[in-house]
PDB file of C-alpha atoms in Angstrom:
ATOM      1  CA  MET A 119      34.045 101.665 220.317  1.00 53.00           C
ATOM      2  CA  ALA A 120      29.860 102.216 219.788  1.00 53.00           C
ATOM      3  CA  PRO A 121      29.640 103.062 215.996  1.00 53.00           C
ATOM      4  CA  SER A 122      28.426 106.268 215.650  1.00 53.00           C
ATOM      5  CA  LYS A 123      24.440 107.506 215.059  1.00 54.00           C
ATOM      6  CA  THR A 124      23.705 108.914 211.115  1.00 52.00           C
ATOM      7  CA  LYS A 125      21.931 111.746 211.595  1.00 54.00           C
ATOM      8  CA  SER A 126      18.328 111.314 209.334  1.00 55.00           C
ATOM      9  CA  PRO A 127      17.724 114.194 207.640  1.00 56.00           C
ATOM     10  CA  LYS A 128      15.351 116.489 208.824  1.00 57.00           C
ATOM     11  CA  PRO A 129      11.364 116.414 207.565  1.00 54.00           C
ATOM     12  CA  SER A 130      10.829 119.926 205.862  1.00 54.00           C
ATOM     13  CA  THR A 131       9.047 122.335 207.860  1.00 55.00           C
ATOM     14  CA  SER A 132       8.177 125.104 204.772  1.00 54.00           C
ATOM     15  CA  ALA A 133       4.428 124.820 204.427  1.00 54.00           C
ATOM     16  CA  PRO A 134       3.751 124.036 200.427  1.00 54.00           C
ATOM     17  CA  LYS A 135       3.487 127.320 197.961  1.00 55.00           C
ATOM     18  CA  LYS A 136      -0.319 128.506 198.230  1.00 52.00           C
ATOM     19  CA  GLU A 137      -2.047 129.343 194.591  1.00 52.00           C
ATOM     20  CA  LYS A 138      -2.385 133.110 194.348  1.00 56.00           C
ATOM     21  CA  LEU A 139      -5.651 134.017 194.746  1.00 54.00           C
ATOM     22  CA  PHE A 140      -7.867 137.234 193.370  1.00 51.00           C
ATOM     23  CA  HIS A 141     -10.313 138.450 194.155  1.00 54.00           C
ATOM     24  CA  PRO A 142     -13.642 138.010 191.687  1.00 56.00           C
ATOM     25  CA  SER A 143     -14.050 141.386 190.530  1.00 59.00           C
ATOM     26  CA  SER A 144     -10.434 142.124 191.134  1.00 65.00           C
ATOM     27  CA  ARG A 145      -8.345 143.898 187.966  1.00 67.00           C
ATOM     28  CA  LYS A 146      -6.271 140.917 187.731  1.00 65.00           C
ATOM     29  CA  ALA A 147      -8.978 138.520 187.689  1.00 66.00           C
ATOM     30  CA  ASP A 148     -11.031 140.003 185.028  1.00 63.00           C
ATOM     31  CA  GLN A 149      -7.419 140.322 183.429  1.00 67.00           C
ATOM     32  CA  LEU A 150      -7.080 136.565 183.776  1.00 67.00           C
ATOM     33  CA  ALA A 151     -10.812 135.812 182.515  1.00 65.00           C
ATOM     34  CA  ARG A 152     -10.601 138.292 179.359  1.00 63.00           C
ATOM     35  CA  LYS A 153      -7.077 136.037 178.078  1.00 60.00           C
ATOM     36  CA  ALA A 154      -8.766 132.339 178.843  1.00 64.00           C
ATOM     37  CA  LEU A 155     -12.255 133.813 177.042  1.00 64.00           C
ATOM     38  CA  ARG A 156     -10.183 134.930 173.791  1.00 56.00           C
ATOM     39  CA  LYS A 157      -7.515 131.481 174.171  1.00 53.00           C
ATOM     40  CA  GLY A 158     -10.846 129.666 173.924  1.00 57.00           C
ATOM     41  CA  LYS A 159     -12.067 131.526 170.640  1.00 53.00           C
ATOM     42  CA  LEU A 160      -8.914 131.382 169.058  1.00 46.00           C
ATOM     43  CA  GLY A 161      -9.437 127.349 169.788  1.00 48.00           C
ATOM     44  CA  ASN A 162     -12.596 127.654 168.510  1.00 52.00           C
ATOM     45  CA  LEU A 163     -11.461 130.082 165.468  1.00 45.00           C
ATOM     46  CA  ALA A 164      -8.024 127.255 164.873  1.00 42.00           C
ATOM     47  CA  SER A 165     -11.085 124.133 164.761  1.00 41.00           C
ATOM     48  CA  LYS A 166     -13.725 126.120 161.993  1.00 48.00           C
ATOM     49  CA  ARG A 167     -10.587 127.130 160.087  1.00 45.00           C
ATOM     50  CA  GLY A 168      -8.815 123.970 160.294  1.00 42.00           C
ATOM     51  CA  GLN A 169     -12.822 121.931 159.430  1.00 49.00           C
ATOM     52  CA  LYS A 170     -13.216 124.654 156.628  1.00 53.00           C
ATOM     53  CA  GLN A 171      -9.971 123.586 154.878  1.00 55.00           C
ATOM     54  CA  ASN A 172     -10.243 119.684 155.428  1.00 63.00           C
ATOM     55  CA  SER A 173     -13.754 120.532 153.186  1.00 85.00           C
ATOM     56  CA  LEU A 174     -11.929 122.554 150.721  1.00 89.00           C
ATOM     57  CA  VAL A 175      -9.587 119.790 150.510  1.00 90.00           C
ATOM     58  CA  ASP A 176     -12.437 117.221 149.985  1.00 90.00           C
ATOM     59  CA  VAL A 177     -14.086 119.313 147.294  1.00 91.00           C
ATOM     60  CA  TYR A 178     -10.570 120.210 145.765  1.00 94.00           C
ATOM     61  CA  GLY A 179      -9.885 117.051 145.351  1.00 93.00           C
ATOM     62  CA  PHE A 180     -12.916 116.078 143.773  1.00 94.00           C
ATOM     63  CA  PHE A 181     -12.091 117.583 140.564  1.00 95.00           C
ATOM     64  CA  TYR A 182      -8.390 116.791 141.107  1.00 95.00           C
ATOM     65  CA  HIS A 183      -9.643 112.767 140.115  1.00 94.00           C
ATOM     66  CA  ALA A 184     -11.791 114.035 137.975  1.00 94.00           C
ATOM     67  CA  LEU A 185      -8.836 114.812 135.179  1.00 94.00           C
ATOM     68  CA  PRO A 186      -8.558 113.081 132.181  1.00 92.00           C
ATOM     69  CA  GLU A 187      -5.494 110.980 132.212  1.00 91.00           C
ATOM     70  CA  GLU A 188      -4.224 113.503 129.130  1.00 93.00           C
ATOM     71  CA  GLY A 189      -5.645 116.474 127.628  1.00 95.00           C
ATOM     72  CA  VAL A 190      -8.535 118.445 128.729  1.00 96.00           C
ATOM     73  CA  LEU A 191     -12.024 118.308 129.702  1.00 96.00           C
ATOM     74  CA  THR A 192     -14.902 119.750 127.751  1.00 96.00           C
ATOM     75  CA  LEU A 193     -17.084 122.148 128.862  1.00 96.00           C
ATOM     76  CA  PRO A 194     -19.727 119.289 128.197  1.00 96.00           C
ATOM     77  CA  GLU A 195     -17.878 117.284 129.915  1.00 96.00           C
ATOM     78  CA  LEU A 196     -16.997 119.395 132.862  1.00 97.00           C
ATOM     79  CA  HIS A 197     -21.110 119.892 133.019  1.00 97.00           C
ATOM     80  CA  SER A 198     -21.621 116.153 133.366  1.00 95.00           C
ATOM     81  CA  VAL A 199     -18.937 115.950 135.990  1.00 95.00           C
ATOM     82  CA  VAL A 200     -20.659 117.907 138.228  1.00 96.00           C
ATOM     83  CA  ASN A 201     -24.339 116.879 137.378  1.00 94.00           C
ATOM     84  CA  GLU A 202     -23.785 113.228 136.908  1.00 94.00           C
ATOM     85  CA  ILE A 203     -21.009 113.028 140.069  1.00 94.00           C
ATOM     86  CA  TRP A 204     -20.576 116.047 142.269  1.00 94.00           C
ATOM     87  CA  LEU A 205     -24.521 116.825 142.772  1.00 94.00           C
ATOM     88  CA  THR A 206     -24.983 112.721 142.939  1.00 93.00           C
ATOM     89  CA  ARG A 207     -22.018 111.645 145.011  1.00 92.00           C
ATOM     90  CA  PHE A 208     -24.396 111.093 147.845  1.00 92.00           C
ATOM     91  CA  ASP A 209     -27.532 109.829 146.878  1.00 93.00           C
ATOM     92  CA  ASP A 210     -26.897 105.931 147.422  1.00 93.00           C
ATOM     93  CA  GLU A 211     -26.329 107.315 150.830  1.00 92.00           C
ATOM     94  CA  LEU A 212     -29.315 109.310 151.240  1.00 92.00           C
ATOM     95  CA  GLU A 213     -31.343 105.879 149.852  1.00 93.00           C
ATOM     96  CA  GLN A 214     -29.993 104.010 152.197  1.00 92.00           C
ATOM     97  CA  GLU A 215     -31.325 106.660 154.890  1.00 91.00           C
ATOM     98  CA  ARG A 216     -35.173 106.486 153.503  1.00 90.00           C
ATOM     99  CA  ALA A 217     -35.326 102.525 153.582  1.00 91.00           C
ATOM    100  CA  ALA A 218     -33.898 102.372 157.288  1.00 90.00           C
ATOM    101  CA  ARG A 219     -37.063 105.250 157.737  1.00 89.00           C
ATOM    102  CA  ARG A 220     -40.205 103.527 159.357  1.00 87.00           C
ATOM    103  CA  LYS A 221     -43.541 104.803 158.044  1.00 86.00           C
ATOM    104  CA  GLY A 222     -44.868 107.336 159.864  1.00 84.00           C
ATOM    105  CA  ARG A 223     -41.346 108.544 161.266  1.00 89.00           C
ATOM    106  CA  PRO A 224     -39.770 111.701 160.886  1.00 90.00           C
ATOM    107  CA  LYS A 225     -36.309 112.080 159.263  1.00 89.00           C
ATOM    108  CA  SER A 226     -33.447 110.862 160.456  1.00 91.00           C
ATOM    109  CA  VAL A 227     -30.493 114.219 161.416  1.00 92.00           C
ATOM    110  CA  LYS A 228     -28.381 112.624 158.835  1.00 92.00           C
ATOM    111  CA  GLU A 229     -31.351 112.458 156.048  1.00 91.00           C
ATOM    112  CA  SER A 230     -32.222 116.418 156.703  1.00 93.00           C
ATOM    113  CA  LYS A 231     -28.583 117.300 156.425  1.00 92.00           C
ATOM    114  CA  LEU A 232     -27.272 115.246 153.274  1.00 92.00           C
ATOM    115  CA  GLU A 233     -30.974 116.631 151.658  1.00 94.00           C
ATOM    116  CA  GLU A 234     -30.173 120.204 152.996  1.00 94.00           C
ATOM    117  CA  ILE A 235     -26.308 119.916 151.156  1.00 92.00           C
ATOM    118  CA  LYS A 236     -27.987 118.719 147.708  1.00 94.00           C
ATOM    119  CA  LEU A 237     -30.459 120.845 147.777  1.00 95.00           C
ATOM    120  CA  ARG A 238     -28.163 123.560 149.210  1.00 95.00           C
ATOM    121  CA  GLU A 239     -25.516 122.346 145.663  1.00 94.00           C
ATOM    122  CA  SER A 240     -28.219 121.903 142.883  1.00 96.00           C
ATOM    123  CA  ASP A 241     -29.227 125.578 143.792  1.00 97.00           C
ATOM    124  CA  GLU A 242     -26.013 126.932 143.462  1.00 96.00           C
ATOM    125  CA  TYR A 243     -25.175 124.944 139.920  1.00 97.00           C
ATOM    126  CA  ARG A 244     -28.597 126.323 138.880  1.00 96.00           C
ATOM    127  CA  SER A 245     -27.282 130.205 139.857  1.00 95.00           C
ATOM    128  CA  GLY A 246     -23.873 130.079 139.142  1.00 96.00           C
ATOM    129  CA  MET A 247     -21.409 127.486 140.737  1.00 97.00           C
ATOM    130  CA  GLU A 248     -17.105 128.057 140.635  1.00 97.00           C
ATOM    131  CA  VAL A 249     -15.280 125.809 139.607  1.00 97.00           C
ATOM    132  CA  ILE A 250     -11.523 124.791 139.114  1.00 97.00           C
ATOM    133  CA  ASP A 251     -11.532 124.949 134.794  1.00 97.00           C
ATOM    134  CA  LEU A 252     -10.792 121.915 133.596  1.00 97.00           C
ATOM    135  CA  THR A 253     -10.728 122.378 130.205  1.00 96.00           C
ATOM    136  CA  HIS A 254      -7.854 125.270 130.083  1.00 96.00           C
ATOM    137  CA  PRO A 255      -5.105 123.601 129.385  1.00 96.00           C
ATOM    138  CA  ALA A 256      -2.059 125.283 131.080  1.00 96.00           C
ATOM    139  CA  ASN A 257      -4.463 125.233 133.986  1.00 97.00           C
ATOM    140  CA  VAL A 258      -5.051 121.469 133.674  1.00 97.00           C
ATOM    141  CA  GLU A 259      -0.856 121.377 133.583  1.00 96.00           C
ATOM    142  CA  VAL A 260      -0.519 123.260 136.956  1.00 97.00           C
ATOM    143  CA  PHE A 261      -3.237 121.497 138.559  1.00 97.00           C
ATOM    144  CA  ARG A 262      -2.013 118.569 138.216  1.00 97.00           C
ATOM    145  CA  LEU A 263       1.299 119.598 140.423  1.00 97.00           C
ATOM    146  CA  TRP A 264      -1.052 120.241 143.685  1.00 96.00           C
ATOM    147  CA  ASP A 265       0.028 117.895 146.739  1.00 95.00           C
ATOM    148  CA  GLN A 266      -3.711 116.902 147.103  1.00 92.00           C
ATOM    149  CA  LYS A 267      -3.615 118.654 150.881  1.00 91.00           C
ATOM    150  CA  GLU A 268      -2.214 122.615 150.073  1.00 93.00           C
ATOM    151  CA  VAL A 269      -5.817 124.463 149.806  1.00 93.00           C
ATOM    152  CA  ALA A 270      -3.189 127.758 149.651  1.00 95.00           C
ATOM    153  CA  TYR A 271      -1.980 126.421 145.910  1.00 96.00           C
ATOM    154  CA  MET A 272      -5.568 126.645 144.675  1.00 96.00           C
ATOM    155  CA  GLN A 273      -5.248 130.460 144.830  1.00 96.00           C
ATOM    156  CA  LEU A 274      -2.753 129.797 142.054  1.00 97.00           C
ATOM    157  CA  LEU A 275      -4.913 128.489 139.736  1.00 97.00           C
ATOM    158  CA  ARG A 276      -7.628 129.469 137.313  1.00 97.00           C
ATOM    159  CA  PHE A 277     -11.365 129.435 138.408  1.00 97.00           C
ATOM    160  CA  ILE A 278     -14.570 129.706 136.521  1.00 97.00           C
ATOM    161  CA  ARG A 279     -18.442 129.781 136.781  1.00 97.00           C
ATOM    162  CA  ILE A 280     -20.813 127.653 135.552  1.00 97.00           C
ATOM    163  CA  THR A 281     -24.654 127.128 135.258  1.00 97.00           C
ATOM    164  CA  SER A 282     -27.356 124.851 134.066  1.00 96.00           C
ATOM    165  CA  THR A 283     -29.552 127.024 133.244  1.00 96.00           C
ATOM    166  CA  ASP A 284     -26.836 128.481 130.586  1.00 96.00           C
ATOM    167  CA  PRO A 285     -24.733 125.408 129.967  1.00 95.00           C
ATOM    168  CA  ASP A 286     -22.821 127.500 127.504  1.00 95.00           C
ATOM    169  CA  LEU A 287     -22.459 130.500 129.314  1.00 95.00           C
ATOM    170  CA  VAL A 288     -18.604 130.313 131.065  1.00 95.00           C
ATOM    171  CA  VAL A 289     -17.435 133.132 133.447  1.00 96.00           C
ATOM    172  CA  VAL A 290     -13.576 133.417 134.404  1.00 95.00           C
ATOM    173  CA  SER A 291     -14.359 134.170 138.210  1.00 96.00           C
ATOM    174  CA  ARG A 292     -10.353 133.977 138.968  1.00 95.00           C
ATOM    175  CA  PRO A 293      -7.943 134.091 136.394  1.00 94.00           C
ATOM    176  CA  GLY A 294      -5.401 132.358 137.882  1.00 94.00           C
ATOM    177  CA  ARG A 295      -1.637 133.738 139.493  1.00 94.00           C
ATOM    178  CA  HIS A 296       1.020 131.206 138.204  1.00 95.00           C
ATOM    179  CA  VAL A 297       3.330 132.492 135.290  1.00 93.00           C
ATOM    180  CA  SER A 298       1.962 129.941 133.283  1.00 92.00           C
ATOM    181  CA  ILE A 299      -2.037 130.408 133.114  1.00 93.00           C
ATOM    182  CA  ILE A 300      -1.275 134.231 133.746  1.00 89.00           C
ATOM    183  CA  GLY A 301       0.329 134.105 130.011  1.00 76.00           C
ATOM    184  CA  ALA A 302      -1.775 131.596 129.004  1.00 74.00           C
ATOM    185  CA  PRO A 303      -3.921 132.503 125.658  1.00 72.00           C
ATOM    186  CA  GLN A 304      -7.435 131.543 126.539  1.00 70.00           C
ATOM    187  CA  PRO A 305     -10.097 128.654 124.304  1.00 64.00           C
ATOM    188  CA  ALA A 306     -11.497 130.740 121.842  1.00 55.00           C
ATOM    189  CA  ARG A 307     -15.074 129.235 122.895  1.00 54.00           C
ATOM    190  CA  GLN A 308     -14.391 131.351 126.511  1.00 50.00           C
ATOM    191  CA  GLU A 309     -13.643 134.510 125.052  1.00 45.00           C
ATOM    192  CA  ASP A 310     -16.704 134.060 122.842  1.00 43.00           C
ATOM    193  CA  GLU A 311     -19.103 133.118 125.667  1.00 45.00           C
ATOM    194  CA  GLN A 312     -18.014 135.623 127.947  1.00 47.00           C
ATOM    195  CA  MET A 313     -18.542 138.690 125.541  1.00 38.00           C
ATOM    196  CA  GLU A 314     -22.364 136.957 125.253  1.00 41.00           C
ATOM    197  CA  GLY A 315     -22.497 137.451 128.629  1.00 44.00           C
ATOM    198  CA  VAL A 316     -21.530 140.882 128.691  1.00 40.00           C
ATOM    199  CA  GLU A 317     -24.260 141.453 126.297  1.00 41.00           C
ATOM    200  CA  LYS A 318     -26.686 139.266 128.253  1.00 43.00           C
ATOM    201  CA  SER A 319     -25.877 141.466 131.017  1.00 43.00           C
TER     202      SER A 319
END
């Protein structure tokens, strides 16, 4: 008896599904274009928001590491942290860029950017720089609990504005939302100087 022949499956004759095309001037094409544009804008916003948050984490992280092992900073010590450490943190890089530049050559992009940052931050310190209040005991204790990641946590903290032109003046710019900060008495020094600031204005 002859072996039975197995039938091979017939190749599919159905044509592959074509991608639906729209006329460039059609309403559907316009909707898709707007959707893609919106998606691109949101992506850019998310990227910029992420970059801004990373920058803020760096700033707050700096002051977190400036916390004393125990207690709080005095106002002169806080000014010293800003003036001698924060504002000079790029000085070594800046000197390296200047040393590497040949005589008569233009500044590198990095050198120009570092000089711009230094000038901007010095001007900010002169006119009034907002910093976390490291002189306030309750504020410092709440700040010590920060995970060094979450920027929103800063909304709980008390911020003050200090200036190089009047090192004794302190103005509370954000009073803080944490219950232990709201109920805590202000240092007498800061209460007096806020009154002085009101009298000067």
